[in-house]
Rosetta silent file (secondary structure, phi, psi, omega in degrees, C-alpha in Angstrom):
SEQUENCE: XXXXXXXXXXXXXXXXXXXXXXXXXXXXXXXXXXXXXXXXXXXXXXXXXXXXXXXXXXXXXXXXXXXXXXXXXXXXXXXXXXXXXXXXXXXXXXXXXXXXXXXXXXXXXXXXXXXXXXXXXXXXXXXXXXXXXXXXXXXXXXXXXXXXXXXXXXXXXXXXXXXXXXXXXXXXXXXXXXXXXXXXXXXXXXXXXXXXXXXXXXXXXXXXXXXXXXXXXXXXXXXXXXXXXXXXXXXXXXXXXXXXXXXXXXXXXXXXXXXXXXX
SCORE:     score description
SCORE:     0.000 S_00000001
   1 L     0.000  134.683 -172.528   -3.541   11.719   19.446 S_00000001
   2 L   -71.806  139.270  173.564   -0.644    9.506   20.460 S_00000001
   3 L   -83.481  106.731  179.685    2.558    9.886   18.410 S_00000001
   4 L   -99.696   19.472 -172.018    3.454    6.526   17.016 S_00000001
   5 L   -65.008  -32.817 -179.726    6.291    7.537   14.859 S_00000001
   6 L  -120.883   30.694 -175.910    8.915    5.530   16.701 S_00000001
   7 L   -90.082  159.155 -179.108    6.773    2.857   18.420 S_00000001
   8 L   -81.860  135.047 -174.167    7.660   -0.724   17.674 S_00000001
   9 H   -40.574  -47.248 -177.524    5.659   -2.730   15.058 S_00000001
  10 H   -61.821  -36.408  174.822    4.444   -5.472   17.384 S_00000001
  11 H   -59.544  -42.880 -176.817    3.214   -2.859   19.730 S_00000001
  12 H   -68.053  -46.158 -178.687    1.263   -1.027   17.118 S_00000001
  13 H   -54.864  -41.400  172.104   -0.166   -4.269   15.658 S_00000001
  14 H   -51.725  -48.168 -176.971   -1.418   -5.141   19.180 S_00000001
  15 H   -64.540  -39.458  179.217   -3.161   -1.734   19.385 S_00000001
  16 H   -67.447  -35.986  179.929   -4.794   -2.327   16.032 S_00000001
  17 H   -62.215  -40.434 -177.297   -5.808   -5.778   17.004 S_00000001
  18 L   -86.242    8.288  174.742   -7.569   -4.310   20.095 S_00000001
  19 L    76.889   16.647  176.646   -9.324   -1.741   17.895 S_00000001
  20 L   -75.680  -25.005 -176.490   -7.212    1.285   19.433 S_00000001
  21 L  -122.255  120.633 -178.080   -6.103    2.369   15.947 S_00000001
  22 L  -129.271    1.733 -175.565   -8.535    2.646   13.140 S_00000001
  23 L  -103.923 -175.063  176.122   -7.017    5.299   10.899 S_00000001
  24 L   -58.114  147.900 -172.486   -4.286    5.542    8.252 S_00000001
  25 L  -100.537    7.429  176.033   -0.804    4.184    9.246 S_00000001
  26 L   -64.525  132.372 -179.358    1.463    6.744    7.488 S_00000001
  27 L    92.230   -8.851  179.754    4.185    7.994    9.700 S_00000001
  28 L   -83.568  144.128  176.705    3.879    5.216   12.193 S_00000001
  29 L    53.741   56.256 -178.009    6.899    3.031   13.125 S_00000001
  30 L   -58.032  137.804 -176.060    9.377    5.077   11.209 S_00000001
  31 L    99.608  -24.174 -177.105   12.177    2.789    9.895 S_00000001
  32 E  -100.087  144.709  179.511    9.919   -0.217    9.496 S_00000001
  33 E   -74.607  132.770  176.163    8.413   -1.468    6.261 S_00000001
  34 E  -112.012  157.207 -168.236    4.726   -1.200    5.821 S_00000001
  35 E  -136.622  149.235  162.753    2.756   -3.429    3.279 S_00000001
  36 E   -82.601  160.786 -179.805   -0.396   -3.639    1.275 S_00000001
  37 E  -118.444  136.138  169.400   -2.772   -6.508    1.441 S_00000001
  38 E  -140.333  133.916  176.866   -4.456   -8.829   -1.104 S_00000001
  39 E  -121.945  122.423 -175.407   -6.346  -11.895    0.188 S_00000001
  40 E  -133.483  153.807  163.367   -7.673  -14.328   -2.441 S_00000001
  41 E   -67.097  157.021 -170.464   -9.021  -17.979   -2.513 S_00000001
  42 H   -58.838  -42.572 -176.015   -6.364  -20.482   -3.392 S_00000001
  43 H   -58.412  -20.958  173.658   -7.906  -21.068   -6.766 S_00000001
  44 H   -98.709  -11.356 -172.214   -7.056  -17.447   -7.823 S_00000001
  45 H   -61.197  -37.873 -175.099   -3.736  -17.193   -5.961 S_00000001
  46 H   -70.531  -33.291  173.113   -1.527  -18.511   -8.694 S_00000001
  47 H   -55.484  -50.978 -176.307   -3.047  -16.024  -11.262 S_00000001
  48 H   -75.798  -29.657  169.916   -2.296  -13.164   -8.928 S_00000001
  49 H   -54.932  -51.924  178.925    1.183  -14.401   -8.048 S_00000001
  50 H   -61.453  -36.853 -177.962    1.925  -14.201  -11.842 S_00000001
  51 H   -66.828  -42.275 -177.908    0.238  -10.803  -12.120 S_00000001
  52 H   -71.748  -28.371  174.626    2.408   -9.430   -9.415 S_00000001
  53 H   -63.400  -40.543  178.473    5.634  -11.042  -10.889 S_00000001
  54 H   -73.088  -21.184  179.588    4.723   -9.255  -14.199 S_00000001
  55 L  -134.110   59.941 -169.876    4.047   -5.907  -12.535 S_00000001
  56 L   -73.253   -7.571  173.063    6.693   -5.687   -9.685 S_00000001
  57 L   -77.322  -35.710  178.673    6.716   -1.899   -9.526 S_00000001
  58 L   -88.719  -30.126 -179.808    3.017   -1.815   -8.641 S_00000001
  59 L  -122.858   53.850  169.015    2.813   -5.212   -6.759 S_00000001
  60 L   -58.207  117.253 -174.825    6.204   -5.964   -5.135 S_00000001
  61 E   -80.600  129.344  172.846    5.801   -9.075   -3.192 S_00000001
  62 E   -96.449  -47.076  176.718    7.120   -9.177    0.480 S_00000001
  63 E  -157.717  152.503  172.351    5.530  -12.437    1.655 S_00000001
  64 E  -129.117  138.687  179.506    2.855  -14.988    0.662 S_00000001
  65 L   -88.853  159.556  164.235    1.161  -17.206    3.354 S_00000001
  66 L   -64.680  156.468 -177.570    0.339  -20.814    3.078 S_00000001
  67 L   -64.015  128.172  175.832   -3.347  -21.614    2.339 S_00000001
  68 L    83.643  -13.958 -177.151   -5.461  -20.812    5.342 S_00000001
  69 L   -79.967  145.279 -175.971   -2.529  -19.437    7.547 S_00000001
  70 L  -113.539  -21.751 -176.750   -3.012  -15.923    9.093 S_00000001
  71 L   -83.650  126.750  172.530    0.477  -15.469   10.438 S_00000001
  72 E   -92.093   95.118 -159.140    3.230  -13.755    8.318 S_00000001
  73 L   -77.515  -22.718  178.257    5.924  -15.769    9.696 S_00000001
  74 L   -83.834  -45.401 -162.189    8.954  -14.218    7.825 S_00000001
  75 L  -104.512   -4.620 -176.174    8.092  -10.472    8.038 S_00000001
  76 E  -170.943   75.787  171.683    5.965  -10.236   11.273 S_00000001
  77 L   -52.558  126.149 -176.783    6.220  -13.051   13.818 S_00000001
  78 L    89.320   -1.578 -172.485    3.106  -13.462   15.894 S_00000001
  79 L   -73.042  167.588  168.095    1.041  -11.376   13.508 S_00000001
  80 L  -145.111  111.879 -172.426   -2.439  -12.204   12.497 S_00000001
  81 L   -68.278   -9.272  172.842   -3.477  -10.887    9.096 S_00000001
  82 L   -80.176  -20.112 -177.415   -7.153  -11.085    9.963 S_00000001
  83 L  -127.200  -15.234 -158.970   -6.898   -8.500   12.784 S_00000001
  84 L   -98.355   17.801  173.170   -3.591   -6.466   12.448 S_00000001
  85 L  -123.330  134.541 -171.470   -4.765   -3.973    9.786 S_00000001
  86 L   -60.189  -31.656  177.144   -6.867   -0.988   10.916 S_00000001
  87 L  -151.531  136.861  178.779   -9.479   -1.191    8.198 S_00000001
  88 E  -105.864  160.896  174.739  -10.124   -3.916    5.496 S_00000001
  89 E  -125.085  137.570  175.224  -12.077   -3.745    2.191 S_00000001
  90 E  -124.443  118.966  173.899  -14.043   -6.780    0.839 S_00000001
  91 E   -98.413  130.684  168.300  -14.849   -6.845   -2.843 S_00000001
  92 E  -120.940  124.546 -179.170  -17.379   -9.363   -4.202 S_00000001
  93 L    48.435   40.071  173.880  -17.802   -9.802   -7.882 S_00000001
  94 L    85.140   -2.064 -177.634  -16.068   -6.342   -8.383 S_00000001
  95 E  -107.498  133.091  174.214  -18.207   -4.440   -6.003 S_00000001
  96 E   -69.944  111.100 -175.352  -17.150   -3.178   -2.611 S_00000001
  97 E   -78.489  -28.183  176.127  -19.211   -5.178   -0.244 S_00000001
  98 E   166.884  170.583  177.586  -18.069   -3.347    2.827 S_00000001
  99 E  -117.116  140.222 -178.410  -15.159   -2.148    5.165 S_00000001
 100 E  -126.625  151.558  177.831  -14.328   -4.089    8.256 S_00000001
 101 L   -82.696  -26.536  169.500  -12.199   -3.571   11.439 S_00000001
 102 L  -155.279  172.335 -174.507  -11.285   -7.286   11.162 S_00000001
 103 L  -115.395   20.497  179.028  -11.945  -10.376    9.261 S_00000001
 104 L   -58.585  -32.764  178.603  -12.602  -12.899   11.898 S_00000001
 105 L   -82.369  -15.998  173.135  -16.207  -13.510   10.907 S_00000001
 106 L  -116.926   10.653  173.248  -15.399  -13.957    7.362 S_00000001
 107 L   -53.176  139.057  175.779  -12.242  -15.823    7.353 S_00000001
 108 L  -133.853  144.543 -175.603  -11.908  -18.931    5.129 S_00000001
 109 L   -65.585  -13.837  177.844   -9.591  -21.827    5.219 S_00000001
 110 L   -99.233   11.531  176.882   -8.738  -21.521    1.488 S_00000001
 111 E   -74.997  141.184  177.013   -7.587  -17.842    1.711 S_00000001
 112 E  -116.883  130.552 -171.265   -4.053  -17.042    0.596 S_00000001
 113 E  -109.018  138.426  171.702   -2.615  -13.741    1.807 S_00000001
 114 E  -123.568  135.225  174.191   -0.115  -11.453   -0.113 S_00000001
 115 E  -113.418  126.032  179.993    1.765   -8.577    1.493 S_00000001
 116 E  -113.520  142.006 -174.632    3.094   -6.108   -1.192 S_00000001
 117 E   -59.898  155.302 -174.646    5.731   -3.442   -0.568 S_00000001
 118 L  -132.144  149.086 -171.989    4.281    0.115    0.146 S_00000001
 119 L   -75.508  -24.291  174.621    5.714    3.547   -0.706 S_00000001
 120 H   -41.037  -30.244  177.771    5.141    4.544    3.112 S_00000001
 121 H   -54.576  -66.309 -170.635    8.528    2.609    3.466 S_00000001
 122 H   -65.099  -21.348 -178.106   10.649    5.214    1.396 S_00000001
 123 H   -58.696  -31.303  176.861    8.775    8.102    3.071 S_00000001
 124 H   -58.324  -53.241 -179.177   10.973    7.460    6.124 S_00000001
 125 H   -60.798  -32.671  178.430   14.083    7.914    3.997 S_00000001
 126 H   -64.995  -50.880 -173.649   12.579   11.128    2.436 S_00000001
 127 H   -63.708  -32.370  174.645   11.883   12.420    5.994 S_00000001
 128 H   -70.315  -18.339  178.561   15.447   11.530    7.139 S_00000001
 129 L  -100.728   15.939  178.278   16.714   13.709    4.374 S_00000001
 130 L    75.296   14.524  178.205   14.689   16.627    5.389 S_00000001
 131 L   -92.686  128.393  174.529   12.187   16.312    2.511 S_00000001
 132 L   -69.032  147.443  174.743    8.610   16.970    3.501 S_00000001
 133 L  -114.756  104.033 -161.042    5.888   14.492    2.921 S_00000001
 134 H   -69.031  -23.870  179.575    2.738   16.576    2.758 S_00000001
 135 H   -80.848  -25.100  171.922    0.095   14.072    3.636 S_00000001
 136 H   -72.597  -43.041  179.228    2.158   13.170    6.893 S_00000001
 137 H   -58.021  -40.547  175.284    2.430   16.851    7.702 S_00000001
 138 H   -70.735  -20.986 -167.802   -1.317   17.142    7.139 S_00000001
 139 L    51.133   53.539 -179.004   -1.920   13.876    9.162 S_00000001
 140 L  -130.436 -173.300 -178.406   -4.082   12.918    6.280 S_00000001
 141 L  -100.905  145.971 -174.780   -4.056    9.951    3.684 S_00000001
 142 L   -65.417  133.971  178.075   -1.800    9.987    0.710 S_00000001
 143 L   -78.468  137.452 -177.636   -3.703   10.945   -2.554 S_00000001
 144 E  -133.657  145.208 -171.753   -4.023    8.001   -5.119 S_00000001
 145 E  -136.422  143.034  175.548   -5.288    7.971   -8.692 S_00000001
 146 E   -93.823  127.020 -171.965   -6.280    5.444  -11.143 S_00000001
 147 E  -109.099  177.130  171.743   -4.385    6.007  -14.245 S_00000001
 148 E   -98.470   24.690  168.744   -4.366    4.980  -17.988 S_00000001
 149 E   -83.279  117.025 -171.856   -1.245    3.045  -17.642 S_00000001
 150 E   -88.663  145.266  164.226   -2.338   -0.656  -18.083 S_00000001
 151 L   -71.762  157.492  161.468   -0.721   -3.536  -16.217 S_00000001
 152 L   -67.866  121.961 -175.481    0.580   -6.551  -17.803 S_00000001
 153 L   -70.323  157.712  171.821   -2.250   -9.143  -17.709 S_00000001
 154 E  -154.833  114.573  179.679   -1.915  -12.616  -16.091 S_00000001
 155 L    67.768 -126.225  177.822   -4.613  -15.275  -15.845 S_00000001
 156 L   -86.885   -1.325 -172.109   -7.846  -13.385  -14.991 S_00000001
 157 E   -94.014  134.817  178.544   -6.098  -10.345  -13.789 S_00000001
 158 L  -165.154  160.323  167.902   -5.688   -7.130  -15.817 S_00000001
 159 L   148.065 -166.124 -172.428   -6.336   -3.425  -15.450 S_00000001
 160 E   -80.912  152.176  164.394   -4.968    0.052  -14.643 S_00000001
 161 E   -77.672  134.148  167.054   -2.082    1.084  -12.551 S_00000001
 162 E  -101.228  147.736 -169.219   -2.900    3.273   -9.526 S_00000001
 163 E  -121.813  152.997  165.997   -0.374    5.821   -8.535 S_00000001
 164 E  -101.620  148.902  178.852    0.422    7.740   -5.210 S_00000001
 165 E  -132.775  139.001  171.219    1.443   11.372   -5.473 S_00000001
 166 E  -129.694  130.069  178.967    3.602   13.619   -3.391 S_00000001
 167 E   -72.893  134.121  178.889    4.269   17.284   -4.150 S_00000001
 168 E  -130.215  133.593  174.740    8.074   17.798   -4.388 S_00000001
 169 E   -50.336  138.711  176.494   10.139   21.151   -4.649 S_00000001
 170 H   -53.700  -43.160 -178.111   11.700   21.290   -8.098 S_00000001
 171 H   -64.772  -10.384 -172.514   15.145   21.641   -6.641 S_00000001
 172 H  -112.260    1.092 -167.484   14.631   18.407   -4.711 S_00000001
 173 H   -71.451  -39.276 -175.464   13.207   16.195   -7.511 S_00000001
 174 H   -69.497  -35.030  177.434   16.492   14.609   -8.590 S_00000001
 175 H   -70.655  -33.719  177.347   17.231   13.665   -4.873 S_00000001
 176 H   -61.038  -46.940 -174.598   13.874   12.304   -4.383 S_00000001
 177 H   -64.831  -35.925 -176.355   14.267   10.053   -7.516 S_00000001
 178 H   -65.810  -44.060 -172.258   17.652    8.936   -6.239 S_00000001
 179 H   -62.555  -57.783 -169.559   16.430    8.140   -2.647 S_00000001
 180 H   -68.347  -32.902  179.183   13.236    6.196   -3.794 S_00000001
 181 H   -60.735  -15.117  173.530   15.081    4.273   -6.631 S_00000001
 182 L   -71.716  -10.219 -166.325   16.946    2.574   -3.802 S_00000001
 183 L  -127.307   70.579  172.553   13.781    0.788   -2.727 S_00000001
 184 H   -67.447  -25.630  178.080   12.548   -1.333   -5.663 S_00000001
 185 H   -73.970   -5.223  175.244   10.776   -3.668   -3.152 S_00000001
 186 H  -137.127   44.938  173.990    8.456   -0.757   -2.303 S_00000001
 187 L    92.514  -26.352  174.318    7.706    0.636   -5.704 S_00000001
 188 L    69.387 -142.150 -170.627   11.116    2.266   -6.337 S_00000001
 189 L   -72.843  160.982  174.413   11.458    5.336   -8.512 S_00000001
 190 L   -59.782  159.520 -178.902    8.617    7.538   -9.692 S_00000001
 191 L  -116.388  -12.054  174.739    6.964    6.573  -12.963 S_00000001
 192 E  -159.711  159.019  170.664    5.710   10.094  -13.828 S_00000001
 193 E  -152.811  152.043  177.745    6.090   13.663  -12.737 S_00000001
 194 L    93.486 -132.299 -168.503    4.503   16.971  -13.856 S_00000001
 195 L   -59.629  117.433 -176.567    1.431   17.107  -16.009 S_00000001
 196 H   -74.136  -28.509 -175.370   -1.091   14.564  -14.530 S_00000001
 197 H   -57.808  -25.924 -179.910   -3.212   14.584  -17.588 S_00000001
 198 H   -61.115  -29.893  177.124   -0.699   12.673  -19.496 S_00000001
 199 H  -100.642   13.636  173.406   -1.476    9.590  -17.312 S_00000001
 200 L    91.806   11.413  178.938   -5.168   10.032  -17.347 S_00000001
 201 L   -97.140  105.522 -166.100   -5.596   12.111  -14.279 S_00000001
 202 L   -87.791  -28.359  174.425   -8.056   14.910  -15.178 S_00000001
 203 L  -138.833  101.693 -164.034   -8.296   16.598  -11.807 S_00000001
 204 L   -67.985  -22.084  176.360   -5.422   16.165   -9.421 S_00000001
 205 L   -72.161   -4.245 -175.695   -7.592   17.839   -6.638 S_00000001
 206 L  -128.296   78.564 -179.746   -9.995   14.862   -6.724 S_00000001
 207 L   -67.541  155.854 -175.151   -8.025   11.567   -5.961 S_00000001
 208 L   -83.626  -23.417  178.752   -9.776    8.374   -6.568 S_00000001
 209 E  -143.418  151.384  177.077   -8.592    7.170   -3.120 S_00000001
 210 L    83.599 -161.055 -175.915   -7.157    9.005   -0.155 S_00000001
 211 L  -127.778  146.911  174.699   -7.226   12.800    0.372 S_00000001
 212 L   -57.292  145.313  169.074   -6.138   15.828   -1.691 S_00000001
 213 L  -132.643  152.013  173.814   -2.998   17.793   -0.719 S_00000001
 214 L   -64.925  133.284  176.141   -1.811   21.265   -1.821 S_00000001
 215 L  -104.730  105.482 -169.080    0.665   21.568   -4.398 S_00000001
 216 L   -82.627  163.123  173.967    2.628   24.903   -3.573 S_00000001
 217 L   -46.613  139.246  172.045    4.330   27.325   -5.922 S_00000001
 218 L    72.828   21.437  172.374    7.770   25.864   -7.007 S_00000001
 219 E  -119.130  152.080  174.548    6.473   22.153   -6.477 S_00000001
 220 E  -122.530  148.636  167.724    5.584   19.615   -9.076 S_00000001
 221 E   -67.626  129.023 -175.118    3.465   16.426   -8.535 S_00000001
 222 E  -125.424  134.566 -167.179    5.524   13.328   -8.531 S_00000001
 223 E  -119.865  140.148  178.563    3.778    9.881   -8.980 S_00000001
 224 E  -123.998  145.370  170.341    4.804    6.266   -7.794 S_00000001
 225 E   -56.384  155.983 -178.947    3.035    2.887   -8.614 S_00000001
 226 L  -132.731  147.857 -177.877    0.780    2.080   -5.683 S_00000001
 227 L   -81.453   10.724  168.983   -0.240   -1.057   -4.028 S_00000001
 228 L   -84.266   -8.692  169.149   -3.866   -0.027   -4.361 S_00000001
 229 H   -34.114  -53.109  177.160   -3.564   -1.347   -7.829 S_00000001
 230 H   -60.468  -29.601 -179.009   -5.162   -4.621   -7.111 S_00000001
 231 H   -67.073  -38.995 -178.907   -8.334   -2.829   -5.866 S_00000001
 232 H   -71.001  -38.486  173.143   -8.689   -1.136   -9.259 S_00000001
 233 H   -58.847  -44.186  168.528   -8.058   -4.419  -10.851 S_00000001
 234 H   -53.408  -47.497  177.380  -10.689   -6.134   -8.797 S_00000001
 235 H   -64.509  -20.995  171.935  -13.247   -3.667   -9.848 S_00000001
 236 H   -78.942  -53.408 -171.538  -12.461   -4.389  -13.386 S_00000001
 237 H   -79.768  -26.222  174.916  -12.111   -8.218  -13.425 S_00000001
 238 L    62.249   59.840  174.311  -14.745   -8.870  -10.678 S_00000001
 239 L   -67.994  160.675  175.083  -13.271  -11.994   -8.981 S_00000001
 240 L   -47.247  -55.612  177.441  -15.628  -13.913   -6.593 S_00000001
 241 E  -151.519  139.860 -178.323  -13.893  -12.337   -3.697 S_00000001
 242 E  -149.086  132.913  178.589  -10.829  -10.273   -2.995 S_00000001
 243 E  -120.074  146.836 -173.624   -9.971   -8.572    0.294 S_00000001
 244 E  -146.479  170.706  175.242   -7.549   -5.775    0.554 S_00000001
 245 E   -76.525  155.732  170.362   -6.461   -3.055    3.203 S_00000001
 246 L   -72.391  144.711 -178.010   -8.550    0.093    2.964 S_00000001
 247 L   -59.610  130.668 -175.808   -6.275    2.599    1.203 S_00000001
 248 L    79.522    0.189  177.310   -3.593    4.034    3.474 S_00000001
 249 L  -107.226   88.418 -169.044   -4.419    1.439    6.259 S_00000001
 250 L  -102.680  169.358  178.859   -1.393   -0.697    6.023 S_00000001
 251 E   -90.572  118.158 -173.524    0.208   -3.882    7.522 S_00000001
 252 E  -103.849  130.147 -174.109    3.299   -2.782    9.497 S_00000001
 253 E   -98.807  176.607  173.498    6.021   -5.507    9.386 S_00000001
 254 E   -97.624    6.335  178.856    9.073   -6.189   11.500 S_00000001
 255 E   -75.670  140.258  168.659   11.346   -5.581    8.517 S_00000001
 256 E   -83.113  135.132  177.012   13.663   -2.559    8.639 S_00000001
 257 H   -35.850  -51.306 -174.872   13.551   -0.192    5.787 S_00000001
 258 H   -62.726  -12.928  177.407   17.314   -0.655    5.109 S_00000001
 259 H   -69.813  -24.716  177.602   16.705   -4.385    4.523 S_00000001
 260 H   -93.248   -5.561  179.484   15.053   -3.388    1.230 S_00000001
 261 L   -79.111  138.049 -178.572   17.552   -0.910    0.155 S_00000001
 262 L   -99.108   -9.648 -178.973   19.736   -1.962   -2.835 S_00000001
 263 L  -131.851    0.000    0.000   22.456    0.708   -2.648 S_00000001
């Protein structure tokens, strides 16, 4: 498998567009921001924009396209949102209709695309400080869970917060909180740590999305809001159509991580 840790985003997007990369993007293009995707018809876009503004930890907006436009002109010049993600999910009336390698055959001129901040961004900062990110070590997908933490509703949109989890050694928890809190545009500080049952996760070894990872002796599970939240919301409110990335298969932008750091 080719190591893409330090590849340039435009090069990796071209590989994705050609179908050469089909798996999760964690660890790729270190130092560059990765994003979650939500595509909706224009008649639902305002409601979702309001939902994201009311839930900025779960849905921090990086860019919104004009109606029908496929290029992310600010964060990824020359990109095509219909081809530049390894795997897409299409939900119709709340049900997963299918997964696609591209959207060329189903693209509509009334689609509006949202790119939301992703916690893969702050993982680079953790790695730079010598803190292991277990799913990157394992070359697997980050574990994600639907919680009992409700989002603030807006328009038709409401539902539970999804979180991602990383095992952290007890003696490094405060450092991890400090590092990730510098990146509010990509979910920021954790919202829970320790006993997962408190936030409605009954079996931490069975994530709702992604892959389980080992929690070793001396480590605790630490949870961040996750950009897969719109998928859980879609399953609840059942919009006509909503298109997202498949969990862990992100959009890689040209933005540097440090551009989102606040301290």
